[in-house]
Coordinates of C-alpha atoms in Angstrom, one line a residue:
M1 CA -31.6 -1.6 -3.3
N2 CA -30.9 -5.3 -3.9
G3 CA -27.1 -5.8 -4.1
E4 CA -27.4 -9.0 -6.2
W5 CA -27.0 -8.4 -9.9
T6 CA -27.4 -10.9 -12.8
M7 CA -24.4 -10.7 -15.1
D8 CA -24.8 -10.8 -18.9
K9 CA -25.2 -14.4 -20.0
R10 CA -23.8 -13.7 -23.5
A11 CA -20.6 -12.3 -21.9
H12 CA -20.0 -15.1 -19.4
G13 CA -21.7 -18.1 -20.8
E14 CA -24.0 -18.6 -17.9
V15 CA -25.9 -16.5 -15.4
D16 CA -23.6 -15.6 -12.6
I17 CA -25.2 -13.9 -9.5
V18 CA -22.7 -12.1 -7.3
D19 CA -23.6 -10.2 -4.1
F20 CA -21.8 -6.9 -4.8
Q21 CA -22.4 -5.7 -1.3
L22 CA -19.7 -8.2 0.0
F23 CA -16.9 -6.8 -2.2
P24 CA -16.8 -3.3 -0.7
R25 CA -16.8 -4.7 2.9
C26 CA -14.1 -7.3 2.1
G27 CA -12.1 -4.7 0.1
R28 CA -12.1 -2.3 3.0
F29 CA -10.9 -5.0 5.4
V30 CA -8.0 -6.0 3.0
A31 CA -7.1 -2.3 2.4
A32 CA -6.8 -1.8 6.2
A33 CA -5.5 -5.1 7.4
A34 CA -2.7 -5.8 4.9
P35 CA -0.8 -2.5 5.4
L36 CA -1.2 -2.7 9.2
A37 CA 0.2 -6.3 9.2
L38 CA 3.2 -5.3 7.0
V39 CA 4.0 -2.2 9.1
A40 CA 3.8 -4.3 12.4
L41 CA 6.1 -7.0 10.9
T42 CA 8.6 -4.5 9.5
A43 CA 8.8 -2.4 12.7
G44 CA 9.1 -5.6 14.9
W45 CA 11.8 -7.2 12.9
L46 CA 13.8 -4.0 12.6
F47 CA 13.8 -2.9 16.2
L48 CA 12.5 -5.7 18.5
G49 CA 14.5 -8.6 19.7
A50 CA 13.2 -12.2 20.2
S51 CA 10.5 -11.3 22.7
L52 CA 6.9 -12.1 23.5
V53 CA 5.9 -8.8 21.9
R54 CA 7.5 -9.7 18.6
A55 CA 6.1 -13.2 18.7
V56 CA 2.6 -11.9 19.2
A57 CA 3.0 -9.3 16.5
L58 CA 4.4 -11.9 14.1
W59 CA 1.5 -14.4 14.5
C60 CA -1.2 -11.7 14.5
A61 CA 0.2 -10.1 11.4
L62 CA 0.5 -13.5 9.7
A63 CA -3.1 -14.2 10.6
L64 CA -4.2 -10.9 9.1
L65 CA -2.2 -11.6 5.9
A66 CA -3.7 -15.1 5.7
S67 CA -7.2 -13.7 6.1
C68 CA -6.5 -11.2 3.2
W69 CA -5.2 -14.1 1.1
A70 CA -8.3 -16.2 1.8
I71 CA -10.6 -13.3 1.0
L72 CA -8.8 -12.8 -2.3
G73 CA -9.1 -16.5 -3.1
V74 CA -12.9 -16.5 -2.4
S75 CA -13.2 -13.4 -4.6
V76 CA -11.4 -15.1 -7.4
V77 CA -13.7 -18.1 -7.2
R78 CA -16.9 -16.1 -7.0
G79 CA -16.1 -13.3 -9.4
A80 CA -12.8 -13.9 -11.0
G81 CA -11.5 -11.6 -13.7
R82 CA -14.4 -9.1 -14.0
S83 CA -13.7 -6.1 -16.1
R84 CA -13.5 -2.7 -14.4
R85 CA -16.4 -1.6 -16.5
E86 CA -18.6 -4.3 -14.9
T87 CA -17.6 -3.4 -11.4
Y88 CA -18.3 0.3 -12.1
R89 CA -21.7 -0.7 -13.4
W90 CA -22.3 -2.7 -10.2
A91 CA -21.2 0.3 -8.1
V92 CA -23.5 2.7 -9.9
R93 CA -26.5 0.4 -9.6
A94 CA -25.7 -0.3 -5.9
A95 CA -25.4 3.5 -5.2
S96 CA -28.6 4.4 -7.1
V97 CA -31.7 5.0 -5.0
S98 CA -35.1 5.7 -6.4
S99 CA -35.9 9.4 -6.5
D100 CA -39.1 11.1 -7.6
R101 CA -38.1 14.6 -6.6
G102 CA -37.4 15.8 -10.2
E103 CA -34.3 17.2 -11.8
R104 CA -34.3 20.3 -9.5
A105 CA -33.7 18.3 -6.4
V106 CA -30.3 19.1 -4.7
P107 CA -29.4 17.3 -1.5
S108 CA -28.7 19.4 1.6
K109 CA -26.2 16.9 3.0
M110 CA -23.1 15.6 1.2
N111 CA -21.3 12.4 2.3
G112 CA -17.7 12.3 3.4
T113 CA -15.1 10.2 1.5
R114 CA -13.3 8.3 4.2
W115 CA -12.8 4.9 2.5
L116 CA -12.2 6.3 -1.0
S117 CA -9.0 8.0 0.3
A118 CA -8.1 5.3 2.8
R119 CA -7.9 2.5 0.2
L120 CA -5.4 4.3 -2.0
A121 CA -3.4 5.4 1.1
G122 CA -3.2 1.8 2.2
A123 CA -1.8 0.8 -1.2
M124 CA 0.8 3.6 -1.0
V125 CA 1.9 2.3 2.5
A126 CA 1.8 -1.4 1.7
V127 CA 4.1 -1.5 -1.3
P128 CA 7.3 0.2 0.1
T129 CA 6.6 -1.5 3.5
L130 CA 6.6 -4.9 1.9
L131 CA 9.9 -4.1 0.1
A132 CA 11.5 -2.8 3.4
L133 CA 10.3 -6.0 5.1
W134 CA 11.9 -8.2 2.4
V135 CA 15.1 -6.3 2.6
T136 CA 15.2 -6.7 6.4
L137 CA 14.5 -10.5 6.2
A138 CA 17.0 -11.0 3.4
A139 CA 19.7 -9.2 5.4
A140 CA 18.7 -11.0 8.6
D141 CA 21.5 -13.0 10.2
A142 CA 19.9 -15.9 12.1
R143 CA 23.1 -17.7 12.9
G144 CA 23.0 -19.3 16.3
T145 CA 19.4 -18.5 16.8
G146 CA 18.8 -21.5 19.1
T147 CA 22.2 -21.2 20.9
S148 CA 21.9 -17.5 21.4
A149 CA 18.4 -17.9 23.0
L150 CA 19.7 -20.5 25.4
L151 CA 22.7 -18.3 26.3
A152 CA 20.5 -15.2 26.8
E153 CA 18.4 -17.2 29.3
A154 CA 21.6 -18.5 31.1
D155 CA 23.0 -15.0 31.8
A156 CA 25.7 -15.1 29.1
V157 CA 28.7 -12.8 29.3
I158 CA 30.8 -11.4 26.4
E159 CA 34.6 -11.8 26.5
Q160 CA 37.4 -11.8 24.0
R161 CA 38.7 -15.3 23.4
P162 CA 41.5 -16.6 21.0
V163 CA 40.6 -18.8 18.1
V164 CA 42.2 -22.3 18.4
K165 CA 40.8 -23.9 15.2
I166 CA 39.4 -22.7 11.9
E167 CA 37.4 -24.9 9.5
N168 CA 35.3 -24.5 6.4
E169 CA 36.5 -21.0 5.6
A170 CA 34.8 -19.2 2.7
A171 CA 36.6 -15.9 2.1
E172 CA 35.5 -13.1 -0.3
G173 CA 39.1 -12.7 -1.6
S174 CA 42.7 -13.9 -1.2
S175 CA 43.7 -10.9 0.9
R176 CA 44.1 -11.2 4.7
V177 CA 41.7 -8.3 5.2
A178 CA 39.0 -9.9 3.1
A179 CA 35.7 -10.8 4.8
A180 CA 35.2 -14.5 5.5
T181 CA 32.7 -17.0 6.9
S182 CA 34.2 -19.8 9.0
D183 CA 33.5 -22.4 11.6
L184 CA 35.6 -21.2 14.6
T185 CA 36.5 -23.0 17.7
V186 CA 37.4 -21.3 21.0
L187 CA 38.1 -22.7 24.5
L188 CA 35.7 -21.8 27.3
P189 CA 36.7 -22.0 31.0
S190 CA 35.1 -25.0 32.8
A191 CA 32.5 -24.3 35.5
T192 CA 34.3 -26.7 37.8
G193 CA 37.8 -25.4 37.2
G194 CA 38.8 -28.4 35.2
R195 CA 39.9 -28.7 31.6
A196 CA 38.7 -26.0 29.2
V197 CA 35.6 -26.8 27.1
P198 CA 35.8 -26.4 23.3
A199 CA 32.9 -24.6 21.6
T200 CA 32.5 -24.3 17.8
F201 CA 30.3 -21.8 16.1
Q202 CA 29.9 -20.1 12.7
A203 CA 30.9 -16.5 12.3
A204 CA 31.0 -14.0 9.4
T205 CA 33.9 -11.7 10.2
K206 CA 35.0 -8.4 8.6
R207 CA 38.5 -10.0 7.9
R208 CA 40.0 -13.4 7.7
L209 CA 41.1 -14.8 11.0
S210 CA 44.1 -16.9 11.9
I211 CA 44.9 -19.2 14.8
G212 CA 45.4 -17.0 17.9
S213 CA 43.2 -14.2 16.6
E214 CA 40.8 -12.9 19.3
L215 CA 37.2 -12.2 18.8
Y216 CA 34.2 -11.4 21.0
V217 CA 32.5 -14.6 22.4
A218 CA 29.3 -14.9 24.4
Y219 CA 28.9 -17.9 26.6
A220 CA 27.4 -18.9 30.0
P221 CA 30.1 -19.2 32.7
A222 CA 27.9 -21.6 34.7
H223 CA 27.0 -23.7 31.7
P224 CA 29.9 -23.9 29.1
E225 CA 28.3 -27.0 27.6
L226 CA 25.6 -24.7 26.1
G227 CA 28.2 -23.6 23.6
A228 CA 29.0 -20.1 22.4
I229 CA 28.4 -17.5 19.7
G230 CA 31.0 -15.0 18.5
D231 CA 32.0 -12.3 16.1
D232 CA 34.8 -9.8 15.6
Q233 CA 32.2 -7.0 16.3
R234 CA 30.8 -6.8 19.8
E235 CA 27.6 -5.2 18.7
D236 CA 26.9 -8.2 16.4
V237 CA 27.3 -10.6 19.4
E238 CA 24.9 -8.4 21.4
R239 CA 22.4 -8.4 18.5
Q240 CA 22.5 -12.2 18.4
L241 CA 21.9 -12.5 22.1
D242 CA 19.0 -10.0 21.9
G243 CA 17.5 -12.0 18.9
R244 CA 17.3 -8.9 16.6
A245 CA 17.4 -9.5 12.9
V246 CA 19.8 -6.7 12.0
Q247 CA 22.1 -4.4 13.8
F248 CA 20.7 -1.1 15.0
G249 CA 22.8 0.8 12.4
D250 CA 21.4 -1.3 9.6
A251 CA 17.9 -1.1 11.1
W252 CA 17.9 2.7 11.1
T253 CA 19.3 2.8 7.6
I254 CA 16.5 0.5 6.3
A255 CA 13.9 2.5 8.4
G256 CA 15.1 5.8 6.9
F257 CA 14.7 4.6 3.3
W258 CA 11.4 3.1 4.3
A259 CA 10.1 6.4 5.7
L260 CA 11.3 8.4 2.7
A261 CA 9.6 6.0 0.2
T262 CA 6.4 5.8 2.3
L263 CA 5.8 9.0 4.2
G264 CA 7.0 11.5 1.7
P265 CA 4.7 10.5 -1.2
L266 CA 1.9 9.8 1.1
I267 CA 2.0 13.2 2.8
Y268 CA 2.3 15.0 -0.5
W269 CA -0.6 13.0 -2.0
W270 CA -2.7 13.4 1.1
R271 CA -2.3 17.2 1.2
K272 CA -2.3 17.9 -2.6
E273 CA -4.0 15.2 -4.5
S274 CA -6.4 13.1 -2.3
L275 CA -10.1 13.7 -2.6
R276 CA -10.7 13.3 1.1
R277 CA -13.4 15.5 2.6
P278 CA -15.7 15.4 5.6
P279 CA -19.5 15.4 5.4
R280 CA -20.8 18.8 4.4
T281 CA -24.0 20.9 4.3
V282 CA -24.9 22.5 1.0
G283 CA -25.7 26.2 1.6
S284 CA -26.6 29.3 -0.5
D285 CA -22.9 30.1 -0.9
W286 CA -22.3 26.9 -3.0
K287 CA -22.3 26.8 -6.8
A288 CA -24.5 24.5 -8.8
L289 CA -24.7 23.6 -12.5
R290 CA -27.1 21.2 -14.2
V291 CA -25.0 18.9 -16.3
T292 CA -25.0 15.8 -18.5
V293 CA -22.1 13.3 -18.7
T294 CA -21.0 13.0 -22.3
G295 CA -17.9 10.9 -22.2
T296 CA -14.2 11.2 -21.2
V297 CA -11.4 13.5 -22.2
Q298 CA -7.7 13.9 -21.5
H299 CA -7.5 17.4 -20.0
T300 CA -4.2 19.3 -19.9
D301 CA -4.1 21.6 -16.9
A302 CA -1.3 24.1 -17.7
P303 CA -0.5 27.2 -15.6
P304 CA -1.7 30.5 -17.1
P305 CA 0.8 32.7 -18.9
G306 CA 2.4 35.3 -16.7
S307 CA 2.0 33.2 -13.5
A308 CA 5.0 32.2 -11.4
E309 CA 4.5 28.6 -12.4
A310 CA 4.9 29.5 -16.0
A311 CA 7.9 31.8 -15.6
D312 CA 10.0 29.7 -18.0
E313 CA 9.4 26.6 -20.2
K314 CA 10.9 24.2 -17.6
K315 CA 8.6 25.5 -14.8
R316 CA 5.6 25.4 -17.2
R317 CA 6.3 21.7 -18.0
D318 CA 6.8 20.8 -14.3
N319 CA 3.5 22.4 -13.4
T320 CA 1.5 21.0 -16.2
R321 CA -0.9 18.1 -15.4
V322 CA -2.6 15.7 -17.8
L323 CA -5.8 14.5 -16.2
R324 CA -8.2 11.8 -17.4
C325 CA -11.6 13.3 -16.8
L326 CA -15.3 12.9 -17.3
V327 CA -16.8 15.5 -19.7
L328 CA -19.8 17.3 -18.1
E329 CA -21.9 19.6 -20.4
G330 CA -24.2 22.2 -19.1
R331 CA -25.3 25.7 -20.4
E332 CA -22.9 25.3 -23.3
Q333 CA -20.0 24.6 -21.1
R334 CA -17.7 21.6 -21.1
V335 CA -16.4 20.9 -17.7
P336 CA -13.5 18.4 -17.0
F337 CA -14.3 16.4 -13.8
H338 CA -11.7 14.0 -12.4
A339 CA -11.9 11.6 -9.5
Q340 CA -10.3 8.3 -8.3
M341 CA -11.5 6.3 -11.2
A342 CA -10.4 4.7 -14.5
G343 CA -11.4 7.2 -17.2
E344 CA -12.6 5.0 -20.0
P345 CA -14.8 2.5 -17.9
A346 CA -16.3 5.4 -15.9
G347 CA -17.1 7.3 -19.1
A348 CA -18.7 4.2 -20.7
V349 CA -20.9 3.5 -17.6
L350 CA -21.9 7.1 -16.8
T351 CA -22.3 8.6 -20.2
G352 CA -25.8 10.0 -20.5
A353 CA -26.3 10.4 -16.8
Q354 CA -27.8 13.7 -15.7
G355 CA -27.5 15.5 -12.4
W356 CA -25.9 18.4 -10.6
L357 CA -22.3 19.6 -10.4
L358 CA -21.8 21.2 -6.9
W359 CA -18.9 22.9 -5.3
H360 CA -18.0 25.5 -2.7
P361 CA -15.5 28.1 -4.1
D362 CA -13.4 28.1 -0.9
Q363 CA -13.1 24.3 -0.7
R364 CA -9.8 23.8 -2.6
R365 CA -7.0 21.3 -2.4
G366 CA -3.8 22.0 -4.4
R367 CA -4.8 23.2 -7.9
D368 CA -8.3 21.8 -7.7
V369 CA -11.7 22.9 -6.4
L370 CA -13.3 20.0 -4.6
A371 CA -16.6 19.2 -6.4
D372 CA -19.3 16.5 -6.4
L373 CA -21.4 15.1 -9.2
V374 CA -24.8 14.2 -7.9
G375 CA -26.8 12.0 -10.3
D376 CA -30.6 12.1 -10.6
D377 CA -30.6 8.5 -9.6
G378 CA -29.4 9.4 -6.1
W379 CA -25.7 8.8 -6.2
Q380 CA -22.9 11.2 -5.3
L381 CA -19.5 11.0 -7.0
P382 CA -16.8 13.0 -5.2
G383 CA -14.1 14.5 -7.4
A384 CA -12.6 17.8 -8.4
V385 CA -12.5 20.5 -11.1
P386 CA -9.3 22.3 -12.1
A387 CA -9.3 25.6 -10.3
Q388 CA -8.7 27.5 -13.6
V389 CA -11.8 26.0 -15.1
A390 CA -13.9 26.7 -12.0
E391 CA -12.7 30.4 -12.0
Q392 CA -13.5 30.7 -15.7
M393 CA -17.0 29.3 -15.2
E394 CA -17.7 31.6 -12.3
E395 CA -16.5 34.6 -14.3
A396 CA -18.8 33.5 -17.2
G397 CA -21.7 33.5 -14.8
V398 CA -23.0 30.0 -15.7
M399 CA -23.0 28.7 -12.1
G400 CA -26.1 29.3 -10.0
A401 CA -27.1 29.0 -6.4
P402 CA -28.5 25.6 -5.4
H403 CA -31.8 25.0 -3.7
P404 CA -31.2 22.2 -1.2
D405 CA -33.9 19.8 -0.3
P406 CA -33.5 18.5 3.3
E407 CA -35.5 15.4 2.5
H408 CA -33.3 14.5 -0.4
R409 CA -30.7 11.8 0.4
V410 CA -27.8 10.6 -1.8
Q411 CA -25.6 7.6 -1.5
L412 CA -21.8 7.8 -2.0
L413 CA -20.6 6.3 -5.3
D414 CA -17.3 4.5 -4.8
L415 CA -16.4 3.3 -8.3
G416 CA -13.4 1.4 -7.0
A417 CA -15.2 -0.4 -4.2
G418 CA -15.4 -3.7 -6.2
W419 CA -11.7 -3.9 -7.0
L420 CA -11.6 -7.4 -5.5
A421 CA -13.9 -8.6 -8.2
T422 CA -11.3 -7.8 -10.8
A423 CA -8.8 -10.2 -9.3
S424 CA -7.7 -13.1 -11.5
A425 CA -6.3 -16.6 -10.8
L426 CA -3.0 -15.3 -12.1
L427 CA -2.9 -12.5 -9.5
L428 CA -3.9 -15.0 -6.7
A429 CA -1.1 -17.3 -7.8
G430 CA 1.5 -14.6 -7.7
I431 CA 0.4 -13.3 -4.3
T432 CA 0.4 -16.9 -3.0
V433 CA 4.1 -17.4 -4.1
A434 CA 5.1 -14.0 -2.6
L435 CA 3.3 -14.8 0.7
G436 CA 4.9 -18.2 0.8
C437 CA 8.4 -16.6 0.4
L438 CA 7.6 -14.1 3.1
T439 CA 6.4 -16.8 5.5
V440 CA 9.5 -18.9 5.0
L441 CA 11.7 -15.9 5.7
L442 CA 9.8 -15.1 8.9
L443 CA 9.6 -18.6 10.3
V444 CA 12.8 -20.3 9.3
P445 CA 15.6 -19.4 11.8
D446 CA 18.5 -19.9 9.5
S447 CA 21.0 -17.8 7.5
G448 CA 22.7 -18.0 4.2
A449 CA 22.4 -16.9 0.6
W450 CA 19.0 -18.7 0.3
R451 CA 17.4 -15.8 2.2
V452 CA 18.4 -13.3 -0.5
W453 CA 17.3 -15.6 -3.3
T454 CA 14.0 -16.3 -1.5
A455 CA 13.3 -12.5 -1.0
A456 CA 14.2 -11.8 -4.6
G457 CA 11.9 -14.6 -5.7
G458 CA 9.0 -13.1 -3.8
V459 CA 9.6 -9.6 -5.2
L460 CA 10.0 -11.0 -8.8
A461 CA 6.7 -13.0 -8.4
L462 CA 4.8 -9.9 -7.5
L463 CA 6.4 -7.8 -10.3
V464 CA 5.7 -10.4 -13.0
T465 CA 2.2 -11.0 -11.7
F466 CA 1.1 -7.4 -11.5
T467 CA 2.7 -6.6 -14.9
A468 CA 0.9 -9.5 -16.6
H469 CA -2.3 -8.6 -14.8
G470 CA -2.1 -5.0 -15.9
V471 CA -1.3 -6.0 -19.5
S472 CA -4.3 -8.4 -19.6
R473 CA -6.6 -5.6 -18.3
M474 CA -5.3 -3.2 -20.9
D475 CA -6.0 -5.8 -23.6
R476 CA -9.5 -6.3 -22.2
S477 CA -10.6 -2.8 -21.5
G478 CA -8.0 -0.4 -22.9
D479 CA -7.7 1.3 -19.5
A480 CA -5.7 -0.2 -16.6
T481 CA -5.9 2.7 -14.2
V482 CA -6.9 1.8 -10.7

């Protein structure tokens, strides 16, 4: 079916033709490339020193992020600010195929849902990874980046040397044990045995130093003219020589919080809530019901009385879900059907559609029975029905056995495939600011308070942008669910 759809002239002021087939492909690229780039950057800056591997990872990741930004920009120019209802309508028309097999036709093959689950999984990975990367870069200490690289190439050694001069001291308190940042001068032995060579560097120490205090200094014995780097902690000197952004202790701390914020929710969602499923063959052991979509409803899925999940009021509240569902009616039954979709736009687009509700009783995930809504127009919408509802319907005997037609083909309906078309100029501007802050933190080898403020500015830009974008979408459609 032709992927070019003419938008309503009354709604947009002029006829705007957008090739909807491009948006799913571009959206898949962004959903895969952005999380991959952010994970590579975060892992590299946490655990790798200044090496060719990190340099390659840095530039490849920046190229991927720049490609995602360019795709978003083109999407904004070609289809900026479309409502979710419009993209849902596009998706339904793109997934609809002409069918003259009648209302009794049930496909024998059901499609898998690889990209439907991968897109949301990518978002769940990208958000905490981006925060972990910003924390890493904000905490990065790039002092002596150029000097440390030269010293590492010149076979530097680390020795304790006394301080002979202290300048520009900025202490965090008046106590002698207060942390301080200073320009420190030490004397390095001459390579020719002559007069000692003074070397000055900046160091942030755990306590205030005085003339004569010793600290760890890295220098090249054969080339004292290259200068030195130093700190009161040996591991910090080793980190600077290696070119790592943070010490290993800090790296593992950040990585631990990163894993908790990313892997925990992702694994739980993947096992309990995701609608992932492989391609399947419809057999005689499946259940089928002829249905009509009549709208949307907010369905409360509470555990039945007497179950372990409803042993007391607290457990009952903790195990009660509120789901935004399509309402399917068939044989005097109202069936709540939920999927990865915004409820109100999906209901507005699909209301009146007729088709088959199909499921296999043994295919469950968490508290749901995996189900598929197959429209007479030839589309397949993967979703789920609460297990309690499915059991009640089977007990009532309203479900029948399907009669699969091997010649009948359906096309997967991914209502969220056109998410790029909903992007606005405001969203593009916020992402541009955030990407600019990230690039500066990655490429500028310097330290100081500006790094913290730059990272905070990038996070704030995204928060403000997504908040304003979500509010504008709610004002336009009354439903901001992704």
